[in-house]
Amino acid sequence: MSSPIVLLHGLTFDRRHWRPLQRELAVLEPNRTVLALDLPGHGDARPRASYHLGEVAEVIHGQITAAGLAGPPTVVGHSVGAVIATIYAARYPTSAVVNLDQFLLPGTFGAVVRAAEPELRGPGWHAVWERMVAGMGIESLRGEARHLAETATDPQRDLLLGYWDELLRDKDAQLAADRAADLRAIGERGIGYRWVTGAQPPAPYVEWLTSALPTAVVTVLPGGHLPHLEHPAHLARLLYRNDDDS
């Protein structure tokens, strides 16, 4: 029996982003349970005083437990949702993780966010997010996908500062050590891990990823930062096969 699927969206978005993928999954496996959740502070989920990613993973675990899923889920996370999915799988029963277009090391993105911290904490914070959105490839989307990318979102300064708090506060070495520990825990528990990336990834990063988790599978799906909106049918087929080849 295929594992249930839990879907975790990216920062400022909400569970509506998964509608195209959910429809495609329903065609392939109409009886498979698919649970799309709002991250804390997003959509219908209540805000929190802290968005420490470990605490968010704990909240997600409570929602998954309450849903009474029939077995450990495949957790699919987009962007920051993929970091949370990785942390989740290191701590809680999980069948597999599918990471949609998210590096686990801060890299250039971390440097950009840290450089923008004064702006993020001031009245011009929204301009920082607009610059981020400009690099997501939304302009290449059409129809419902474009509509969801542009409307199923509610940027808030507290969310940006909260979900990026560890990125702003911790040094790269500490973040790398934390994520490597998560990956090793995933490997020790025999949990499948697939990273879906929109472009050919840098060799040093792949080396780091596979040194921490040798069984990690890298799938290149050319496009922008929103593969679940750009390629929902392809991703549905990938998830349909994931129980066999992850």
Short mmCIF file of C-alpha atoms in Angstrom, two decimals:
data_model
loop_
_atom_site.label_atom_id
_atom_site.label_comp_id
_atom_site.label_asym_id
_atom_site.label_seq_id
_atom_site.Cartn_x
_atom_site.Cartn_y
_atom_site.Cartn_z
CA MET A 1 0.00 0.00 0.00
CA SER A 2 1.30 3.48 -0.88
CA SER A 3 2.20 5.69 2.05
CA PRO A 4 -0.01 8.71 2.81
CA ILE A 5 1.33 12.00 1.45
CA VAL A 6 1.71 15.16 3.52
CA LEU A 7 2.28 18.42 1.63
CA LEU A 8 4.10 21.41 3.18
CA HIS A 9 4.10 24.66 1.19
CA GLY A 10 6.74 27.37 1.08
CA LEU A 11 7.14 30.60 2.99
CA THR A 12 4.21 33.10 2.72
CA PHE A 13 2.18 30.66 0.58
CA ASP A 14 -0.54 28.28 1.77
CA ARG A 15 -2.03 24.87 1.10
CA ARG A 16 -3.94 26.09 -1.98
CA HIS A 17 -0.64 25.84 -3.86
CA TRP A 18 -1.04 22.06 -3.91
CA ARG A 19 -4.38 21.95 -5.77
CA PRO A 20 -2.93 21.08 -9.22
CA LEU A 21 -0.72 18.35 -7.76
CA GLN A 22 -3.58 16.97 -5.66
CA ARG A 23 -5.75 16.63 -8.76
CA GLU A 24 -3.00 14.78 -10.62
CA LEU A 25 -2.43 12.45 -7.67
CA ALA A 26 -6.16 11.74 -7.45
CA VAL A 27 -6.11 10.53 -11.07
CA LEU A 28 -3.14 8.21 -10.49
CA GLU A 29 -4.13 6.94 -7.03
CA PRO A 30 -7.67 7.94 -6.08
CA ASN A 31 -7.53 6.03 -2.79
CA ARG A 32 -4.22 7.42 -1.57
CA THR A 33 -4.53 9.83 1.35
CA VAL A 34 -3.11 13.27 0.60
CA LEU A 35 -3.00 15.83 3.42
CA ALA A 36 -2.13 19.44 2.54
CA LEU A 37 -1.34 21.50 5.64
CA ASP A 38 -0.96 25.21 6.33
CA LEU A 39 2.30 25.99 8.10
CA PRO A 40 1.88 27.97 11.34
CA GLY A 41 1.03 31.60 10.59
CA HIS A 42 -0.07 30.78 7.03
CA GLY A 43 -3.53 30.31 5.53
CA ASP A 44 -5.93 29.15 8.24
CA ALA A 45 -3.19 28.20 10.71
CA ARG A 46 -2.79 30.31 13.82
CA PRO A 47 0.29 32.51 14.17
CA ARG A 48 2.93 31.73 16.78
CA ALA A 49 5.29 33.81 18.86
CA SER A 50 8.17 31.71 17.50
CA TYR A 51 8.67 30.00 14.17
CA HIS A 52 11.76 28.02 15.13
CA LEU A 53 11.79 25.28 12.51
CA GLY A 54 12.03 22.48 15.07
CA GLU A 55 8.95 23.85 16.81
CA VAL A 56 7.12 24.08 13.48
CA ALA A 57 7.99 20.42 12.81
CA GLU A 58 6.47 19.56 16.21
CA VAL A 59 3.27 21.43 15.31
CA ILE A 60 3.11 19.56 12.00
CA HIS A 61 3.55 16.26 13.84
CA GLY A 62 0.57 17.13 16.02
CA GLN A 63 -1.55 17.77 12.91
CA ILE A 64 -0.41 14.54 11.26
CA THR A 65 -1.12 12.57 14.42
CA ALA A 66 -4.58 14.14 14.70
CA ALA A 67 -5.31 13.19 11.09
CA GLY A 68 -4.90 9.51 11.98
CA LEU A 69 -2.98 8.57 8.86
CA ALA A 70 -2.61 4.88 8.06
CA GLY A 71 1.15 4.66 8.45
CA PRO A 72 4.19 6.95 8.24
CA PRO A 73 3.76 9.53 5.47
CA THR A 74 5.81 10.63 2.53
CA VAL A 75 6.42 14.28 3.42
CA VAL A 76 6.71 16.63 0.46
CA GLY A 77 8.06 20.08 1.23
CA HIS A 78 8.57 23.08 -1.01
CA SER A 79 11.23 25.69 -0.22
CA VAL A 80 11.31 26.26 3.56
CA GLY A 81 8.69 23.50 3.78
CA ALA A 82 11.41 21.14 2.54
CA VAL A 83 13.71 22.14 5.39
CA ILE A 84 10.86 21.47 7.80
CA ALA A 85 10.16 18.14 6.09
CA THR A 86 13.82 17.19 6.55
CA ILE A 87 13.77 18.11 10.24
CA TYR A 88 10.46 16.28 10.63
CA ALA A 89 11.76 13.05 9.11
CA ALA A 90 14.79 13.10 11.39
CA ARG A 91 12.50 13.14 14.43
CA TYR A 92 9.20 11.46 13.62
CA PRO A 93 7.92 8.36 11.76
CA THR A 94 8.26 9.03 8.04
CA SER A 95 8.23 6.86 4.93
CA ALA A 96 10.10 9.26 2.62
CA VAL A 97 10.93 12.92 2.05
CA VAL A 98 10.60 14.79 -1.24
CA ASN A 99 12.42 18.12 -1.17
CA LEU A 100 11.17 20.54 -3.83
CA ASP A 101 13.89 22.98 -4.87
CA GLN A 102 15.47 23.74 -1.50
CA PHE A 103 19.17 23.75 -0.66
CA LEU A 104 19.79 22.74 2.94
CA LEU A 105 22.93 24.88 3.25
CA PRO A 106 22.58 28.68 3.56
CA GLY A 107 25.01 29.49 0.75
CA THR A 108 24.32 32.56 -1.33
CA PHE A 109 20.71 32.75 -0.19
CA GLY A 110 21.80 33.01 3.43
CA ALA A 111 24.20 35.81 2.59
CA VAL A 112 21.45 37.71 0.75
CA VAL A 113 19.00 37.37 3.64
CA ARG A 114 21.59 38.46 6.21
CA ALA A 115 22.59 41.47 4.13
CA ALA A 116 18.92 42.45 3.90
CA GLU A 117 18.25 42.10 7.65
CA PRO A 118 18.20 45.87 8.37
CA GLU A 119 15.72 46.33 5.52
CA LEU A 120 13.65 43.37 6.74
CA ARG A 121 13.32 44.97 10.17
CA GLY A 122 12.31 48.34 8.74
CA PRO A 123 9.37 49.73 6.77
CA GLY A 124 10.81 48.55 3.46
CA TRP A 125 10.69 44.85 4.36
CA HIS A 126 8.21 44.03 1.59
CA ALA A 127 10.73 45.07 -1.06
CA VAL A 128 13.03 42.29 0.16
CA TRP A 129 10.30 39.73 -0.43
CA GLU A 130 9.46 41.19 -3.82
CA ARG A 131 13.08 40.67 -4.87
CA MET A 132 12.87 37.05 -3.74
CA VAL A 133 9.63 36.48 -5.67
CA ALA A 134 11.16 38.00 -8.80
CA GLY A 135 13.59 35.07 -8.93
CA MET A 136 10.99 32.29 -8.62
CA GLY A 137 10.04 32.06 -12.29
CA ILE A 138 6.41 33.02 -11.77
CA GLU A 139 6.37 34.91 -15.08
CA SER A 140 6.71 31.60 -16.95
CA LEU A 141 3.58 30.12 -15.35
CA ARG A 142 0.18 30.18 -17.04
CA GLY A 143 -3.48 29.86 -16.07
CA GLU A 144 -4.30 28.46 -12.66
CA ALA A 145 -0.64 27.98 -11.80
CA ARG A 146 0.08 31.69 -12.32
CA HIS A 147 -3.06 32.66 -10.42
CA LEU A 148 -2.13 30.51 -7.41
CA ALA A 149 1.45 31.77 -7.38
CA GLU A 150 0.24 35.36 -7.32
CA THR A 151 -2.78 35.06 -5.00
CA ALA A 152 -2.29 32.11 -2.63
CA THR A 153 0.21 34.10 -0.64
CA ASP A 154 0.18 36.56 2.25
CA PRO A 155 3.64 38.03 2.93
CA GLN A 156 4.12 39.28 6.48
CA ARG A 157 7.27 40.63 8.09
CA ASP A 158 6.81 38.45 11.18
CA LEU A 159 6.75 35.33 8.99
CA LEU A 160 9.92 36.29 7.11
CA LEU A 161 11.82 37.16 10.28
CA GLY A 162 10.41 34.18 12.15
CA TYR A 163 11.06 31.44 9.59
CA TRP A 164 14.46 32.96 8.73
CA ASP A 165 15.43 33.51 12.38
CA GLU A 166 17.92 30.63 12.51
CA LEU A 167 19.37 31.71 9.18
CA LEU A 168 19.88 35.22 10.56
CA ARG A 169 21.09 34.10 13.98
CA ASP A 170 23.23 31.00 13.42
CA LYS A 171 26.51 30.71 11.57
CA ASP A 172 26.79 28.66 8.39
CA ALA A 173 28.86 25.97 10.12
CA GLN A 174 26.20 25.42 12.77
CA LEU A 175 23.38 25.26 10.22
CA ALA A 176 25.36 22.82 8.08
CA ALA A 177 26.04 20.63 11.11
CA ASP A 178 22.36 20.65 12.10
CA ARG A 179 21.15 19.67 8.63
CA ALA A 180 23.86 17.03 8.22
CA ALA A 181 22.76 15.52 11.53
CA ASP A 182 19.17 15.46 10.26
CA LEU A 183 20.24 13.72 7.06
CA ARG A 184 22.29 11.14 8.94
CA ALA A 185 19.30 10.41 11.18
CA ILE A 186 17.13 9.97 8.10
CA GLY A 187 19.65 7.55 6.64
CA GLU A 188 19.96 5.56 9.86
CA ARG A 189 16.19 5.11 9.92
CA GLY A 190 16.05 3.92 6.31
CA ILE A 191 13.90 6.82 5.13
CA GLY A 192 13.99 7.65 1.41
CA TYR A 193 15.07 11.16 0.42
CA ARG A 194 14.64 12.80 -2.99
CA TRP A 195 15.74 16.31 -3.89
CA VAL A 196 13.95 17.79 -6.90
CA THR A 197 15.88 20.76 -8.22
CA GLY A 198 15.13 23.13 -11.08
CA ALA A 199 18.68 23.19 -12.46
CA GLN A 200 21.80 21.06 -12.51
CA PRO A 201 23.09 21.36 -8.94
CA PRO A 202 26.62 22.39 -7.97
CA ALA A 203 28.86 19.34 -7.53
CA PRO A 204 30.17 20.44 -4.10
CA TYR A 205 26.62 20.62 -2.75
CA VAL A 206 25.69 17.20 -4.11
CA GLU A 207 28.88 15.85 -2.55
CA TRP A 208 27.89 17.34 0.82
CA LEU A 209 24.34 15.99 0.54
CA THR A 210 25.37 12.47 -0.39
CA SER A 211 28.19 12.35 2.14
CA ALA A 212 25.58 12.91 4.87
CA LEU A 213 22.94 10.72 3.19
CA PRO A 214 24.43 8.37 0.57
CA THR A 215 20.98 7.12 -0.50
CA ALA A 216 19.71 10.60 -1.42
CA VAL A 217 18.30 10.76 -4.96
CA VAL A 218 18.74 13.95 -7.00
CA THR A 219 16.14 14.66 -9.71
CA VAL A 220 16.60 17.62 -12.05
CA LEU A 221 13.26 19.01 -13.26
CA PRO A 222 14.16 22.10 -15.32
CA GLY A 223 12.19 25.22 -14.49
CA GLY A 224 11.66 27.77 -11.76
CA HIS A 225 11.25 27.58 -8.01
CA LEU A 226 7.64 26.33 -8.10
CA PRO A 227 7.80 22.82 -9.65
CA HIS A 228 4.52 21.77 -8.04
CA LEU A 229 2.77 24.49 -10.05
CA GLU A 230 4.89 24.24 -13.19
CA HIS A 231 5.06 20.43 -13.44
CA PRO A 232 2.23 18.93 -11.31
CA ALA A 233 1.69 15.89 -13.57
CA HIS A 234 5.40 15.05 -13.60
CA LEU A 235 5.63 15.36 -9.83
CA ALA A 236 2.52 13.22 -9.36
CA ARG A 237 4.10 10.46 -11.42
CA LEU A 238 7.32 10.81 -9.44
CA LEU A 239 5.40 10.46 -6.17
CA TYR A 240 3.45 7.53 -7.60
CA ARG A 241 6.76 5.74 -8.17
CA ASN A 242 8.49 7.04 -5.06
CA ASP A 243 7.51 4.12 -2.82
CA ASP A 244 9.35 1.79 -5.19
CA ASP A 245 12.47 3.74 -6.17
CA SER A 246 13.17 6.33 -3.46
#
